[in-house]
PDB file of C-alpha atoms in Angstrom:
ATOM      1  CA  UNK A 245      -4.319  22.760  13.514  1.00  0.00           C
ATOM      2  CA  UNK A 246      -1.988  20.399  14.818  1.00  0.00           C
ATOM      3  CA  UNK A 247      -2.943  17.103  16.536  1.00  0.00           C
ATOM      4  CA  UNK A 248      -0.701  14.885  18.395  1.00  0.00           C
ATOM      5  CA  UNK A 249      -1.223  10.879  18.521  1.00  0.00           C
ATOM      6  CA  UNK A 250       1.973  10.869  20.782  1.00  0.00           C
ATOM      7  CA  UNK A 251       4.617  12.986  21.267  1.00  0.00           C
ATOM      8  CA  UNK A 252       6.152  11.185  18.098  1.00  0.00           C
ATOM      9  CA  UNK A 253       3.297  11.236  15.689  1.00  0.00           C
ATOM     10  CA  UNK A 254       1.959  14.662  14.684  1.00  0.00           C
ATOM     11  CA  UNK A 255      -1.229  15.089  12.692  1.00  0.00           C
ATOM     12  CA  UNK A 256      -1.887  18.327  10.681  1.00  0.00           C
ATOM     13  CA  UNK A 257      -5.372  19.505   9.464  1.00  0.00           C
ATOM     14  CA  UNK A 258      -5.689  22.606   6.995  1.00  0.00           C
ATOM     15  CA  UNK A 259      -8.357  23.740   5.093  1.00  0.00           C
ATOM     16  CA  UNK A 260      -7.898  23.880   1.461  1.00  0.00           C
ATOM     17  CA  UNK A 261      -9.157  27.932   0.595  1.00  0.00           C
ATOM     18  CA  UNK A 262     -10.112  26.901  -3.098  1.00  0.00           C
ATOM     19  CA  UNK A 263     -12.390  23.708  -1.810  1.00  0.00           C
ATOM     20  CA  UNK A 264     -15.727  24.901  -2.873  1.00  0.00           C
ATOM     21  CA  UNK A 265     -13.648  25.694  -6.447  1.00  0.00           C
ATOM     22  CA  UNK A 266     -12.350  22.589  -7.116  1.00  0.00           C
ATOM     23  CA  UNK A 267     -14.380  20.218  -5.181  1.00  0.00           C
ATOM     24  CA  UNK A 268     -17.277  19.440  -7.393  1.00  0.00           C
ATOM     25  CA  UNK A 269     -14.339  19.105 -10.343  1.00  0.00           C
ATOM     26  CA  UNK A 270     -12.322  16.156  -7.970  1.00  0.00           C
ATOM     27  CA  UNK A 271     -15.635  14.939  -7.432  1.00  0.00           C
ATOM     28  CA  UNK A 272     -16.900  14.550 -10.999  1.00  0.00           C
ATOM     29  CA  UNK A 273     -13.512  13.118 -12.203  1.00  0.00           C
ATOM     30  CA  UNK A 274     -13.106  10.325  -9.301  1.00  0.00           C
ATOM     31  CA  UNK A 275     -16.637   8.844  -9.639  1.00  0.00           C
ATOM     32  CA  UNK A 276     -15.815   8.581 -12.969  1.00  0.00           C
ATOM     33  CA  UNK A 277     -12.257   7.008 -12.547  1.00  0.00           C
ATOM     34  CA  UNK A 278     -12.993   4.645  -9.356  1.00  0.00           C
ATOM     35  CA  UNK A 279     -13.382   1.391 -10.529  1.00  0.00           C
ATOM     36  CA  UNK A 280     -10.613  -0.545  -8.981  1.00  0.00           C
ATOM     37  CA  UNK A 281     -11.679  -2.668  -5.341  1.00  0.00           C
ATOM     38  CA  UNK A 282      -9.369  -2.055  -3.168  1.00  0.00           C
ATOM     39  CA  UNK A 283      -9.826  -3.199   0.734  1.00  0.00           C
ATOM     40  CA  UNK A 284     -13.145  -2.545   0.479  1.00  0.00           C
ATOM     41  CA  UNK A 285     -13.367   0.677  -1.431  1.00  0.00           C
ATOM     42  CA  UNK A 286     -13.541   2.280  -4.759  1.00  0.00           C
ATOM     43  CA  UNK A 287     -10.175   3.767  -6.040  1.00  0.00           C
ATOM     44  CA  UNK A 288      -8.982   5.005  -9.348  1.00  0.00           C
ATOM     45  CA  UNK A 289      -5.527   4.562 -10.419  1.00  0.00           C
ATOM     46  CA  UNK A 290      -2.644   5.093  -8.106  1.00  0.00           C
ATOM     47  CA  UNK A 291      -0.880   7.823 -10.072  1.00  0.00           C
ATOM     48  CA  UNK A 292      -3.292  10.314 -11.162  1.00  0.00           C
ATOM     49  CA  UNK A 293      -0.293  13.162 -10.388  1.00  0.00           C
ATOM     50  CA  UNK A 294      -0.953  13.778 -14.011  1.00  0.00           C
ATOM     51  CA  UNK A 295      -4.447  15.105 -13.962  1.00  0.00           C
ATOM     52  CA  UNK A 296      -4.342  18.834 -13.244  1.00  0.00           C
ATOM     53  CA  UNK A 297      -6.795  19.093 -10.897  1.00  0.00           C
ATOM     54  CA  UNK A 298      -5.044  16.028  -8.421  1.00  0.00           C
ATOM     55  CA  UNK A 299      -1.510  18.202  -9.143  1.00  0.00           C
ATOM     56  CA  UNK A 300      -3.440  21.402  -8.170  1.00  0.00           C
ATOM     57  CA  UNK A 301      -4.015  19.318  -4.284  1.00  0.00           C
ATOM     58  CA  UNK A 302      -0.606  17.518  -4.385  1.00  0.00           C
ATOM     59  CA  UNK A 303       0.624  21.071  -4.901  1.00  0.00           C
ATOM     60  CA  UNK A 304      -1.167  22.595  -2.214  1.00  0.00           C
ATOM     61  CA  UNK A 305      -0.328  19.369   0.226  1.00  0.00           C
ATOM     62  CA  UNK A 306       3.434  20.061  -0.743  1.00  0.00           C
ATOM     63  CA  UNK A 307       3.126  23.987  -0.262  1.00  0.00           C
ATOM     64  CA  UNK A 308       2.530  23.085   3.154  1.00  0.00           C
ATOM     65  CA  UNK A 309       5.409  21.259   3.717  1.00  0.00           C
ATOM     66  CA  UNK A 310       7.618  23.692   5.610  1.00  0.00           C
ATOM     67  CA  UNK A 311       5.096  23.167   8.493  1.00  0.00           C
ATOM     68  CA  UNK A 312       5.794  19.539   9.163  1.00  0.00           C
ATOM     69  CA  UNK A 313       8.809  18.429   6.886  1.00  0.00           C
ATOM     70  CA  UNK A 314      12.540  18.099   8.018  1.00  0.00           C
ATOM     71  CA  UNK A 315      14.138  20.802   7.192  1.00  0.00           C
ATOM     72  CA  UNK A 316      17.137  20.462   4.703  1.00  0.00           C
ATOM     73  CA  UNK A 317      15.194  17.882   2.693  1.00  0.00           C
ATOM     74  CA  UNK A 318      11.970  18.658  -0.295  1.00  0.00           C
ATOM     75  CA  UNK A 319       9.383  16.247  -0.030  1.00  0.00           C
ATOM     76  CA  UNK A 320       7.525  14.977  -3.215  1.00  0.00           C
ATOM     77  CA  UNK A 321       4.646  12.761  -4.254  1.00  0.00           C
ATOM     78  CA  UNK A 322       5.094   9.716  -4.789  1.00  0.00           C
ATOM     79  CA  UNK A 323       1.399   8.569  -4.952  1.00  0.00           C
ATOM     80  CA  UNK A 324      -2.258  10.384  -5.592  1.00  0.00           C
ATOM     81  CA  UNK A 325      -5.415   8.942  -5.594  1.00  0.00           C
ATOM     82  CA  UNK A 326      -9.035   8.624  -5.435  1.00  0.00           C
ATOM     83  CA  UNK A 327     -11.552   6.560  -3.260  1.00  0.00           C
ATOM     84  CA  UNK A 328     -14.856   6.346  -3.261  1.00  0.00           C
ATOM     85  CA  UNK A 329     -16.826   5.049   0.075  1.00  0.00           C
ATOM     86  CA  UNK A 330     -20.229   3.863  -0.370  1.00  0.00           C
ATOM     87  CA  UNK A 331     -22.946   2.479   2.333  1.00  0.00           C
ATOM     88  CA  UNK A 332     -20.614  -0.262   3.884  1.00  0.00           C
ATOM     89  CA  UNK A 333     -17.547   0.396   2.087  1.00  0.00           C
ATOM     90  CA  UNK A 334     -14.632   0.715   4.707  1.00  0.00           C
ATOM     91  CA  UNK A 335     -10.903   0.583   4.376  1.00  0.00           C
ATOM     92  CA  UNK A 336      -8.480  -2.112   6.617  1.00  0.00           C
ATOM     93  CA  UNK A 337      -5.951  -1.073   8.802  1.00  0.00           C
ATOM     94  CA  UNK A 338      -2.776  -0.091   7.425  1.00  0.00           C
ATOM     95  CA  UNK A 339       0.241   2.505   6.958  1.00  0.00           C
ATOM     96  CA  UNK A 340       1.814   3.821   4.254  1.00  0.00           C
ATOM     97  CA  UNK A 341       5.509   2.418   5.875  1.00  0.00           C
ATOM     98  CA  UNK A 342       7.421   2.780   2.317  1.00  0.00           C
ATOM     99  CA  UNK A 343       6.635   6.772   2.325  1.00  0.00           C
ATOM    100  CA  UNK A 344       7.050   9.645   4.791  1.00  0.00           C
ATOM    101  CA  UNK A 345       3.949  11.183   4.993  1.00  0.00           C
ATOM    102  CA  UNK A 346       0.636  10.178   3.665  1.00  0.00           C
ATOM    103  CA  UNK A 347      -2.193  12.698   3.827  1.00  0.00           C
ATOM    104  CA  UNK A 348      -5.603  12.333   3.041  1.00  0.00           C
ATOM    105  CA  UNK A 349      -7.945  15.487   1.028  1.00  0.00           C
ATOM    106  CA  UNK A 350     -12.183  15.390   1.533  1.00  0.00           C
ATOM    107  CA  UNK A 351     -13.428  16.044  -1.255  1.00  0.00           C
ATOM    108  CA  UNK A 352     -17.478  15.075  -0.359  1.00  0.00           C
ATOM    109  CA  UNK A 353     -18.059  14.122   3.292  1.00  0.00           C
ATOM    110  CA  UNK A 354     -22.035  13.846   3.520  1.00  0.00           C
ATOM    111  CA  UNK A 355     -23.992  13.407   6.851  1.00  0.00           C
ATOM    112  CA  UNK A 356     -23.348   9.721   8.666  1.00  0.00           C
ATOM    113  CA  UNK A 357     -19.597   9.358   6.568  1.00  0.00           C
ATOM    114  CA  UNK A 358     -16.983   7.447   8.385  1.00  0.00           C
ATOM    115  CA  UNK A 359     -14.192   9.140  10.154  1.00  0.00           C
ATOM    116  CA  UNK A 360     -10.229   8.361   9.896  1.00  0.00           C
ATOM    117  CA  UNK A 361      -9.721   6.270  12.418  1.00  0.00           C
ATOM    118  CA  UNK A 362      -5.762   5.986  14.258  1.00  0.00           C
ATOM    119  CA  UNK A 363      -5.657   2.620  15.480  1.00  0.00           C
ATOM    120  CA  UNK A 364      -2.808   3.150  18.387  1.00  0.00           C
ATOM    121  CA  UNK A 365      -5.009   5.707  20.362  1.00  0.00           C
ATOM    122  CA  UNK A 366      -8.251   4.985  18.325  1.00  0.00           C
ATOM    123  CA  UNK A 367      -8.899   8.702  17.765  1.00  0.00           C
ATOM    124  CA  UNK A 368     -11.410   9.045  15.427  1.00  0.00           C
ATOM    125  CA  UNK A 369     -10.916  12.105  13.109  1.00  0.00           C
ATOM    126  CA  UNK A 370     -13.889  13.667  11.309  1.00  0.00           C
ATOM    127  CA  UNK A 371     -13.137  15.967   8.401  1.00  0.00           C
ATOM    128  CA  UNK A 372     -15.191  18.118   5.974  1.00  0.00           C
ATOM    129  CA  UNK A 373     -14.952  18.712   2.628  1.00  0.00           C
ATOM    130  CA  UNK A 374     -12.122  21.062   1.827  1.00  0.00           C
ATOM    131  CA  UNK A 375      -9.806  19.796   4.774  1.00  0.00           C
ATOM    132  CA  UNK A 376      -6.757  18.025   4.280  1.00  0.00           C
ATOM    133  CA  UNK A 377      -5.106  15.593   6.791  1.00  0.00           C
ATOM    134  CA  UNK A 378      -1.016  15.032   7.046  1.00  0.00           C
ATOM    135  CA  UNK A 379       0.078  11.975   9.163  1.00  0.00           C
ATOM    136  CA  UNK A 380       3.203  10.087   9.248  1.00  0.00           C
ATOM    137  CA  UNK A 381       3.318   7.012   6.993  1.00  0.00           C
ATOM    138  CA  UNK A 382       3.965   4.917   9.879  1.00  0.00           C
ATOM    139  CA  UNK A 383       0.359   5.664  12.007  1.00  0.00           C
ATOM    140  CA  UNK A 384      -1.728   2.589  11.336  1.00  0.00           C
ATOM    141  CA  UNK A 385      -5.166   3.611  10.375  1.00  0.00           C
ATOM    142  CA  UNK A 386      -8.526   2.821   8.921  1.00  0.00           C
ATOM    143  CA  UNK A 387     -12.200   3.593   8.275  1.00  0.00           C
ATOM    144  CA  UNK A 388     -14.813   1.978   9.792  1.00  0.00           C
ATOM    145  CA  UNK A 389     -17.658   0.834   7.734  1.00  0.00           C
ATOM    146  CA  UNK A 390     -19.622   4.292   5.993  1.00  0.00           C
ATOM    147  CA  UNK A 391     -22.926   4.915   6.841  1.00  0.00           C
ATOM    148  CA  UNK A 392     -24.232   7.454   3.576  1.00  0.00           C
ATOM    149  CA  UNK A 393     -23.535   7.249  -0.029  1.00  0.00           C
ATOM    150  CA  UNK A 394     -20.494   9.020  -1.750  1.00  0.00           C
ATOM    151  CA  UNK A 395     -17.696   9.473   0.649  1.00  0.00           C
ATOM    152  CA  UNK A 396     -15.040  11.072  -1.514  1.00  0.00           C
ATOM    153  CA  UNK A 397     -11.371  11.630  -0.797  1.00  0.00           C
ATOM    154  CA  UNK A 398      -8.079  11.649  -2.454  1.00  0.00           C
ATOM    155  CA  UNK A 399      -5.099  10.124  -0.112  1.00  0.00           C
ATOM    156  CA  UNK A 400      -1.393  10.292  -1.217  1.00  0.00           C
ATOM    157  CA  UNK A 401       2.268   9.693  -0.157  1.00  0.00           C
ATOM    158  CA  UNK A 402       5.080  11.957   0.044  1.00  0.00           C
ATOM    159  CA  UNK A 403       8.776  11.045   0.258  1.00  0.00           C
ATOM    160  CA  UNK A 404      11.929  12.991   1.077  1.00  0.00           C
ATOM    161  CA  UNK A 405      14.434  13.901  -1.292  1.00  0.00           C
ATOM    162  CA  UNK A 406      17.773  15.711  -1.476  1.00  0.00           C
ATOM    163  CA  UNK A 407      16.217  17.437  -4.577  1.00  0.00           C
ATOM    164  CA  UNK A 408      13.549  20.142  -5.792  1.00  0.00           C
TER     165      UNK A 408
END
């Protein structure tokens, strides 16, 4: 599916076929990891590109790329992550301006959790688990304060490059 914020900004939603899989796996290993505050979340590391089971979504994020990327030019990750959202944990607006793309995986979305939230047009996205988001860098966005326990999601950038 293919949203559009303006003509300029397209937003991309798939859903991820080997969710119910890997889900509980992403889930076990970012509890576990989150333990870094950041704007009012939870987050693990900013690299995890070397745990297999992050690689298996930046993988499947990048496999997509043909649908949104310019072609002539590879995209690659340049940052994967985990966040936890807890009752009242929320994230500030902001972009990702020093990447491309930024997209943003569910990995647990319980009843009452807080939507992605694009501050020019103030849509207000709701995702499930298994769905993946794709947004360019430059949308400024947030999430509102959550309303259950154990939000879970892993965001990431992407960047162009002249190279495989």
């Amino acid at each position: 599916m293919t949203l559009f914020i303006s003509q300029k900004a397209p937003i991309y939603i798939y859903d991820c076929p080997y969710a119910e899989k890997i889900n509980p796996i992403l889930h076990r290993i970012i509890l576990q990891r989150a333990s870094i505050r950041d704007k009012g979340a939870l987050m693990t590391e900013w690299n995890c590109i070397n745990i297999k089971e992050f690689k298996f979504i930046s993988d499947y994020v990048l496999n997509l790329q043909t649908n949104f990327a310019l072609p002539l030019y590879h995209l690659k990750v340049t940052d994967i992550w985990g966040q936890v959202y807890n009752i009242g944990d929320y994230q500030v607006s902001h972009d990702h301006i020093l990447s491309d793309w930024s997209f943003v995986y569910y990995v647990n979305t319980p009843r009452r959790s807080s939507p992605l939230v694009f501050d020019e047009c103030r849509k207000r996205i709701r995702l499930k688990a298994g769905q993946v988001i794709i947004f360019p860098s430059w949308l400024v966005h947030h999430v509102p304060p959550n309303k259950c326990e154990g939000r879970v999601v892993i965001g990431g950038n992407l960047s162009y490059t002249t190279h495989e």
